[in-house]
mmCIF file of C-alpha atoms in Angstrom:
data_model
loop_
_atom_site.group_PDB
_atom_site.id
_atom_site.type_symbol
_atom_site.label_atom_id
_atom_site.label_comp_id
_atom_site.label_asym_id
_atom_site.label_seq_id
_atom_site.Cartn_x
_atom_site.Cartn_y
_atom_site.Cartn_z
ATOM 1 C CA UNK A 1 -49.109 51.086 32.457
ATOM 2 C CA UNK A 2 -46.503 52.329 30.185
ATOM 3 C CA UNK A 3 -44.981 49.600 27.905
ATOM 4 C CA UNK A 4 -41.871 51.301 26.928
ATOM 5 C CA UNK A 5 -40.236 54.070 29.105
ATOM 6 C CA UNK A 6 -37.835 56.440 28.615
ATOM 7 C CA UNK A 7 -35.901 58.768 30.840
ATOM 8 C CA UNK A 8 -35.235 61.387 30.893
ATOM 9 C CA UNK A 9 -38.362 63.225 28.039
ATOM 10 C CA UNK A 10 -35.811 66.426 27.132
ATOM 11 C CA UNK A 11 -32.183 66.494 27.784
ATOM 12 C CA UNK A 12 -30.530 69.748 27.377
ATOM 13 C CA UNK A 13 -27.209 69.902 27.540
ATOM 14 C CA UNK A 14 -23.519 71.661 26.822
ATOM 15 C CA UNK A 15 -20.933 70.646 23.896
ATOM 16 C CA UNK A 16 -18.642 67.824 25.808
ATOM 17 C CA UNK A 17 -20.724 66.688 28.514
ATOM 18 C CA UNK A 18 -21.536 62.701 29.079
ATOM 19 C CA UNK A 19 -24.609 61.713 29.252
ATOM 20 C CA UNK A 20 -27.064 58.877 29.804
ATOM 21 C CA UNK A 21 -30.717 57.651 28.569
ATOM 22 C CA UNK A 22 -32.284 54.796 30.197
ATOM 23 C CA UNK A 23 -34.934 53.068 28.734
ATOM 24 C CA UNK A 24 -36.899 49.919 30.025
ATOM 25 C CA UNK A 25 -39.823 47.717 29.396
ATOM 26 C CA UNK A 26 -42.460 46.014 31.058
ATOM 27 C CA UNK A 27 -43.693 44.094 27.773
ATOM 28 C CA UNK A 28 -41.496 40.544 28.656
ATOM 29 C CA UNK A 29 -39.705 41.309 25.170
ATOM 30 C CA UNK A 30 -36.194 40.113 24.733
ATOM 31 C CA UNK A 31 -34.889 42.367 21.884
ATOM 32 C CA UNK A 32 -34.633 46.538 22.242
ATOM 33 C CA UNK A 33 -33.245 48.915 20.135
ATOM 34 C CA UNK A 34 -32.253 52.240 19.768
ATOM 35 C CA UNK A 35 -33.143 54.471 17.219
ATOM 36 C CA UNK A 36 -32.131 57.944 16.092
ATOM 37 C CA UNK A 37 -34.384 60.419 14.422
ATOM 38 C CA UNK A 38 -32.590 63.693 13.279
ATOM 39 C CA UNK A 39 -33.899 67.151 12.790
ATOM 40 C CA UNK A 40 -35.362 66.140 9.204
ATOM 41 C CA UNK A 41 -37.326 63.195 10.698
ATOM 42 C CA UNK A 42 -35.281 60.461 9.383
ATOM 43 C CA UNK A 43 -34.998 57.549 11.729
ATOM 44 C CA UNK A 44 -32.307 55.100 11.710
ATOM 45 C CA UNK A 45 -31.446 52.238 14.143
ATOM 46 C CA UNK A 46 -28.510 52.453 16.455
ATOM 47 C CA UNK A 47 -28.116 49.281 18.468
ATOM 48 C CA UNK A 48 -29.919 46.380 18.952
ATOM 49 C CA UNK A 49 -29.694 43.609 21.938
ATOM 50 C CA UNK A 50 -31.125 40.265 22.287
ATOM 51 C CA UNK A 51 -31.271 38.937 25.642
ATOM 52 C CA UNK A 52 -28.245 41.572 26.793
ATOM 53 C CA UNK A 53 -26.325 40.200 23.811
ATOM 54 C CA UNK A 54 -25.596 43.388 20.917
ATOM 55 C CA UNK A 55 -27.103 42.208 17.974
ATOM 56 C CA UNK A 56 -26.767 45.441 15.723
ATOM 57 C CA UNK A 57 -24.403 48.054 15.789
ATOM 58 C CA UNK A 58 -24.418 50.729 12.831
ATOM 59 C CA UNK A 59 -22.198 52.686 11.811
ATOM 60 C CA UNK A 60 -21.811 54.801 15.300
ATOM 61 C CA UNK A 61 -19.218 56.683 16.862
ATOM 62 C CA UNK A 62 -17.829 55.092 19.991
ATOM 63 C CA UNK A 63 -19.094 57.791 21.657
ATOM 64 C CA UNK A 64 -21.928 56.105 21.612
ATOM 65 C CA UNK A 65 -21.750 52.892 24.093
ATOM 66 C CA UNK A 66 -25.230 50.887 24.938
ATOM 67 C CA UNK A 67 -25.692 48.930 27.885
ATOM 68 C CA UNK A 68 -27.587 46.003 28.734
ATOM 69 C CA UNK A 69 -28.028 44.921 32.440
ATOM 70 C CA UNK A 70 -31.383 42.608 31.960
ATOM 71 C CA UNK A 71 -33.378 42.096 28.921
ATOM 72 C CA UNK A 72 -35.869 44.553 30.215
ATOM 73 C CA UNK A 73 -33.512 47.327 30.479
ATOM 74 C CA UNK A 74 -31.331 49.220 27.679
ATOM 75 C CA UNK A 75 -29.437 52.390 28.590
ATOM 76 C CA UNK A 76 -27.286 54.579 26.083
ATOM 77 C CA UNK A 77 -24.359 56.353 27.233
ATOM 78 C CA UNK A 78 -22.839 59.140 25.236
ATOM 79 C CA UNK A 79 -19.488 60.722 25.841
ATOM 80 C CA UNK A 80 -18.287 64.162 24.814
ATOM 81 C CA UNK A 81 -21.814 65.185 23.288
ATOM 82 C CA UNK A 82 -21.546 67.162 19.780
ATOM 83 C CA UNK A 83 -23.707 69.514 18.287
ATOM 84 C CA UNK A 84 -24.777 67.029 15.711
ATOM 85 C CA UNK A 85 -25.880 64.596 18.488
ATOM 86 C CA UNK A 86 -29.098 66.698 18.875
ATOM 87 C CA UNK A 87 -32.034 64.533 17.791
ATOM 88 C CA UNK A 88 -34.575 62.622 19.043
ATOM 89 C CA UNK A 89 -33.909 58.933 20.635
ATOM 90 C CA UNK A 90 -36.669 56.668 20.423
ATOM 91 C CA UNK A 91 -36.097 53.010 22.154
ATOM 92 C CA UNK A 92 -38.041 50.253 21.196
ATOM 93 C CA UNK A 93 -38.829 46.372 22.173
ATOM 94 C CA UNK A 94 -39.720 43.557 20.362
ATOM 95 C CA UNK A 95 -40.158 39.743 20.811
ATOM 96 C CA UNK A 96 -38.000 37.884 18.046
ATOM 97 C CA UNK A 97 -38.614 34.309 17.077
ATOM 98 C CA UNK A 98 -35.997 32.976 14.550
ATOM 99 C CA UNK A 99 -38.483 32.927 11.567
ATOM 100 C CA UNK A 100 -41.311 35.457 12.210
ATOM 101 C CA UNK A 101 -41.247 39.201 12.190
ATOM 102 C CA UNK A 102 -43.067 40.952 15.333
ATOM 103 C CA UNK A 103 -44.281 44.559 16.154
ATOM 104 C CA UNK A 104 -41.492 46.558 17.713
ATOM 105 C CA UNK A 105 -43.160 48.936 20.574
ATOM 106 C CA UNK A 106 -41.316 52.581 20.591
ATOM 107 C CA UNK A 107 -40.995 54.508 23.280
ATOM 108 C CA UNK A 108 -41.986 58.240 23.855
ATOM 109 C CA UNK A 109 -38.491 59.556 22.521
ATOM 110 C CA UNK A 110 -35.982 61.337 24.642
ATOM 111 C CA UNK A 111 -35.405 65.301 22.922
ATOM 112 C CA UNK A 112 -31.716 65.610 23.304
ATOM 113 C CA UNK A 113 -29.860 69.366 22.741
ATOM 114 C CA UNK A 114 -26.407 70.267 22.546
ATOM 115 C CA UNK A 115 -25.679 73.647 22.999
ATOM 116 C CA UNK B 1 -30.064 55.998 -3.549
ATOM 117 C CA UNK B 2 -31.816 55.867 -0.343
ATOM 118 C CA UNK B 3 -32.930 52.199 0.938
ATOM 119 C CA UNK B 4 -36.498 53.591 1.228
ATOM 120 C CA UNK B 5 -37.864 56.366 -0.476
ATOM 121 C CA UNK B 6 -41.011 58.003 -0.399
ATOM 122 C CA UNK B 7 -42.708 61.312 -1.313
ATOM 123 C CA UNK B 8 -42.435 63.906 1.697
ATOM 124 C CA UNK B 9 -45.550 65.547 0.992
ATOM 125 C CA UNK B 10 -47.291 67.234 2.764
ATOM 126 C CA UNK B 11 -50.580 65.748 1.020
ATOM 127 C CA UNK B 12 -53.295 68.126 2.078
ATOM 128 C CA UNK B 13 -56.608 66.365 1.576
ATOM 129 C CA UNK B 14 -60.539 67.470 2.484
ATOM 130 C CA UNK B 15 -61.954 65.302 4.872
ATOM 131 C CA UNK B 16 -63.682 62.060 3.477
ATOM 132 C CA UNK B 17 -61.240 61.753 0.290
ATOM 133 C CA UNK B 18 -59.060 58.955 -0.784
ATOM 134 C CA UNK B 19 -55.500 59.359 -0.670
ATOM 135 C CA UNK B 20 -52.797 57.027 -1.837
ATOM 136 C CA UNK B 21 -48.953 56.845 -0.639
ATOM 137 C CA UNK B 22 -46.143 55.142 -2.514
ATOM 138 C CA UNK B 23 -42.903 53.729 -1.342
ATOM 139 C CA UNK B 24 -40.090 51.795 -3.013
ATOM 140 C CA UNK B 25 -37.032 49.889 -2.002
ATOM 141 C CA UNK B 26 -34.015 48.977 -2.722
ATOM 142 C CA UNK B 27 -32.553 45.911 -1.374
ATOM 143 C CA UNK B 28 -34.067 43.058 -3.046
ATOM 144 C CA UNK B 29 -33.192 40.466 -0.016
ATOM 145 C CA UNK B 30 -35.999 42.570 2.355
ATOM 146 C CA UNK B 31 -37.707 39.695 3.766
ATOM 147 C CA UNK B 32 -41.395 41.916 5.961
ATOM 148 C CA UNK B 33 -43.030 45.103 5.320
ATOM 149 C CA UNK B 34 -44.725 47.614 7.310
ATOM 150 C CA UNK B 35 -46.671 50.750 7.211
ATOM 151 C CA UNK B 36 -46.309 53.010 10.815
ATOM 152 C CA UNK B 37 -47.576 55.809 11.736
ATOM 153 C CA UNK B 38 -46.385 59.384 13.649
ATOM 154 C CA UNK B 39 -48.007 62.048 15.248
ATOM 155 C CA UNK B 40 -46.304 65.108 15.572
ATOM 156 C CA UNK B 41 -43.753 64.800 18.656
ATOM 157 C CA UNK B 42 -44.913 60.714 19.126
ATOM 158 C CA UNK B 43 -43.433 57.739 18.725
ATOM 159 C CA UNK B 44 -44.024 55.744 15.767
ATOM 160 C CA UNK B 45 -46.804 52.810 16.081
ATOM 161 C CA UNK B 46 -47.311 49.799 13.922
ATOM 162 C CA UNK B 47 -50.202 50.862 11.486
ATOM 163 C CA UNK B 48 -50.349 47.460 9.516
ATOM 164 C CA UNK B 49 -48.022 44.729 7.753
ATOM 165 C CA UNK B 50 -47.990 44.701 4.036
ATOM 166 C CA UNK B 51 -47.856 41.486 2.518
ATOM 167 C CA UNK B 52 -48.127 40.569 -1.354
ATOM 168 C CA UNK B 53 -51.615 39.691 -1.385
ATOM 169 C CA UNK B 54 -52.801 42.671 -0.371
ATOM 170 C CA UNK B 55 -54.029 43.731 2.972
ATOM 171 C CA UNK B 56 -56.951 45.386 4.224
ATOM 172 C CA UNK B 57 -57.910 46.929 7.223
ATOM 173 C CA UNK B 58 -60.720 48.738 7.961
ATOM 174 C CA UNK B 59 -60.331 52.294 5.633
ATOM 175 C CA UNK B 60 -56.665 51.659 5.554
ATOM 176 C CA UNK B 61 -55.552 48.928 2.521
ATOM 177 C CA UNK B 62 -51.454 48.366 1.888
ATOM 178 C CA UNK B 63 -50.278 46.706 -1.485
ATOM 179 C CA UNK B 64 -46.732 45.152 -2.205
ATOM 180 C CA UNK B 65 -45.350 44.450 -5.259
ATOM 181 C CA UNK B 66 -41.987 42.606 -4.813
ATOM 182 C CA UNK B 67 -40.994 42.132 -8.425
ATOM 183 C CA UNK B 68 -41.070 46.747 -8.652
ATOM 184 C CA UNK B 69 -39.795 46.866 -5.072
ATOM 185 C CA UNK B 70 -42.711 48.927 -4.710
ATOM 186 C CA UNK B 71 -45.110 49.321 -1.289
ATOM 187 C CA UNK B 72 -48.300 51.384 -1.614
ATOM 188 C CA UNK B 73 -51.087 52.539 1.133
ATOM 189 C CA UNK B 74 -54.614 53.263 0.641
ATOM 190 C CA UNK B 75 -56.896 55.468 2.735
ATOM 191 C CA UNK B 76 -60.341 56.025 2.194
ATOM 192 C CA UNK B 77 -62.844 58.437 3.688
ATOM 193 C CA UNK B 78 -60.135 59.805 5.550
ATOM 194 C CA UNK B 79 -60.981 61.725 8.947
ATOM 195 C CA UNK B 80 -59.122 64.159 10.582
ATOM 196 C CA UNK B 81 -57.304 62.483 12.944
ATOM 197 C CA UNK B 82 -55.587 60.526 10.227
ATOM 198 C CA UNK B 83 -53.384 63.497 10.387
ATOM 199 C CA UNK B 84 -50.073 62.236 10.759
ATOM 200 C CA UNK B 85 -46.898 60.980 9.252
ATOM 201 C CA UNK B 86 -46.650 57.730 7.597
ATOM 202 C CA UNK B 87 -43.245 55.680 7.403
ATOM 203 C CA UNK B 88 -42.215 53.011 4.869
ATOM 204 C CA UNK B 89 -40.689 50.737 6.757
ATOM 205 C CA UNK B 90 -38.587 47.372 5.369
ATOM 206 C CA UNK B 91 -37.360 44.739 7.613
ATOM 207 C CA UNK B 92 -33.938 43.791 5.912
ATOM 208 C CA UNK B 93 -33.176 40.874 8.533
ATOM 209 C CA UNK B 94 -35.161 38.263 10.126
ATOM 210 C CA UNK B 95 -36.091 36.790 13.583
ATOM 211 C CA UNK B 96 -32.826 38.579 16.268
ATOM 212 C CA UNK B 97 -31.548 40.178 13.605
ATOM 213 C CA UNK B 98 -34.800 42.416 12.496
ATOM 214 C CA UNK B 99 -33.248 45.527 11.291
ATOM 215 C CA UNK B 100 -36.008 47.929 10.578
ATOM 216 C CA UNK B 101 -35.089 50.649 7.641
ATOM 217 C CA UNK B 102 -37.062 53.256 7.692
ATOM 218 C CA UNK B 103 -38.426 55.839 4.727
ATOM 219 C CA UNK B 104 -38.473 59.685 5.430
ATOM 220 C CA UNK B 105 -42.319 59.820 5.507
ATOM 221 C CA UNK B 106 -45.082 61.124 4.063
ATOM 222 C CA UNK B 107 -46.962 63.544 5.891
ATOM 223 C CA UNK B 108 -50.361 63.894 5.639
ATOM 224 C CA UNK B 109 -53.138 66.412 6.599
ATOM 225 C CA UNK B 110 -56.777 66.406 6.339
ATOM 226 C CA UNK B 111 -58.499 69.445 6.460
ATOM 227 C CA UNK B 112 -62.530 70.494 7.074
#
């Protein structure tokens, strides 16, 4: 069973559009993330939510809006798609405690390209 | 300066040598440290945690040295399938508020 899923894989898509990525996972986690990784492999955190509450929010245009209907589910929404929105978008999980660090579990990556 | 740096390689190594990675910080108040790996077109995965004693695991040992900032990771005998990228990662938060920063990678390759 897949821990972390992503949909959709590969997005393709014009200049302008809106357009959604849903991730969720089956792991019982209560923290998820998104990440960015750009065309030189550098990946950076987006968002983070903790039991539906945003935890983390980096510098990101407001294109850029998260949502968070259960703790098992984190969807990112982006409006009027640019060309330097192409990258890959990895989600991840994790279960938090206040003092101890755990493994964060990424999932597949969703390929997105504006054209 | 970047928050993590490391050497992008790629580090082209015959099967069954040693290689070593380094990595170095910048933010003094980074509280975990981890070594993950990617394949090409993967997701990363947790390869190990890197803690100031040292820590070993199987072929694979990871140093840190808080007082340089500096995180190294040792493989021996490597094999081919320890063809991948390796990330540098520093946890600048704790517990909720984990905020993973990652380094650039170092890719490796080991060849016949």
């Amino acid at each position: 069973d897949t821990a972390v899923s992503q949909t959709p894989k590969y997005l393709v898509t014009q200049m302008g559009n809106d357009k959604s990525i849903k991730c969720e996972q089956n792991l019982g986690h209560d923290t998820m993330y998104w990440y960015k990784q750009d065309s030189k492999k550098f990946l950076k955190i987006m968002f983070s939510y903790n039991n539906k509450e945003l935890i983390i929010n980096e510098t990101v245009p407001n294109r850029f809006s998260p949502k968070s209907p259960d703790k098992a589910h984190l969807n990112l929404h982006i409006n009027s798609l640019e060309l330097g929105d192409s990258a890959v978008y990895f989600c991840a999980s994790s279960q938090e405690t206040a003092s101890t660090y755990n493994e964060q579990f990424f999932g597949p990556g969703t390929r997105l390209t504006v054209l | 300066r970047k928050e993590v740096e490391q050497d992008p390689g790629p580090f082209n190594v015959p099967e069954g040598a040693t290689v070593a990675f380094n990595c170095t910080y910048s933010n003094s108040a980074s509280q975990s440290f981890f070594w993950y790996r990617q394949d090409c077109r993967k997701e990363p995965k947790l390869l190990m945690s890197v803690y100031s004693s040292g820590n070993e695991d199987g072929r694979f040992t990871a140093q840190l040295n808080r007082a340089s900032q500096y995180i190294s990771l040792l493989i021996r005998d490597s094999k081919l399938s320890d063809s991948a990228t390796y990330l540098c990662v520093v946890n600048i938060g704790a517990g909720t508020a984990s905020k993973l920063t990652f380094g650039t990678g170092t890719r490796l390759q080991v060849t016949l």
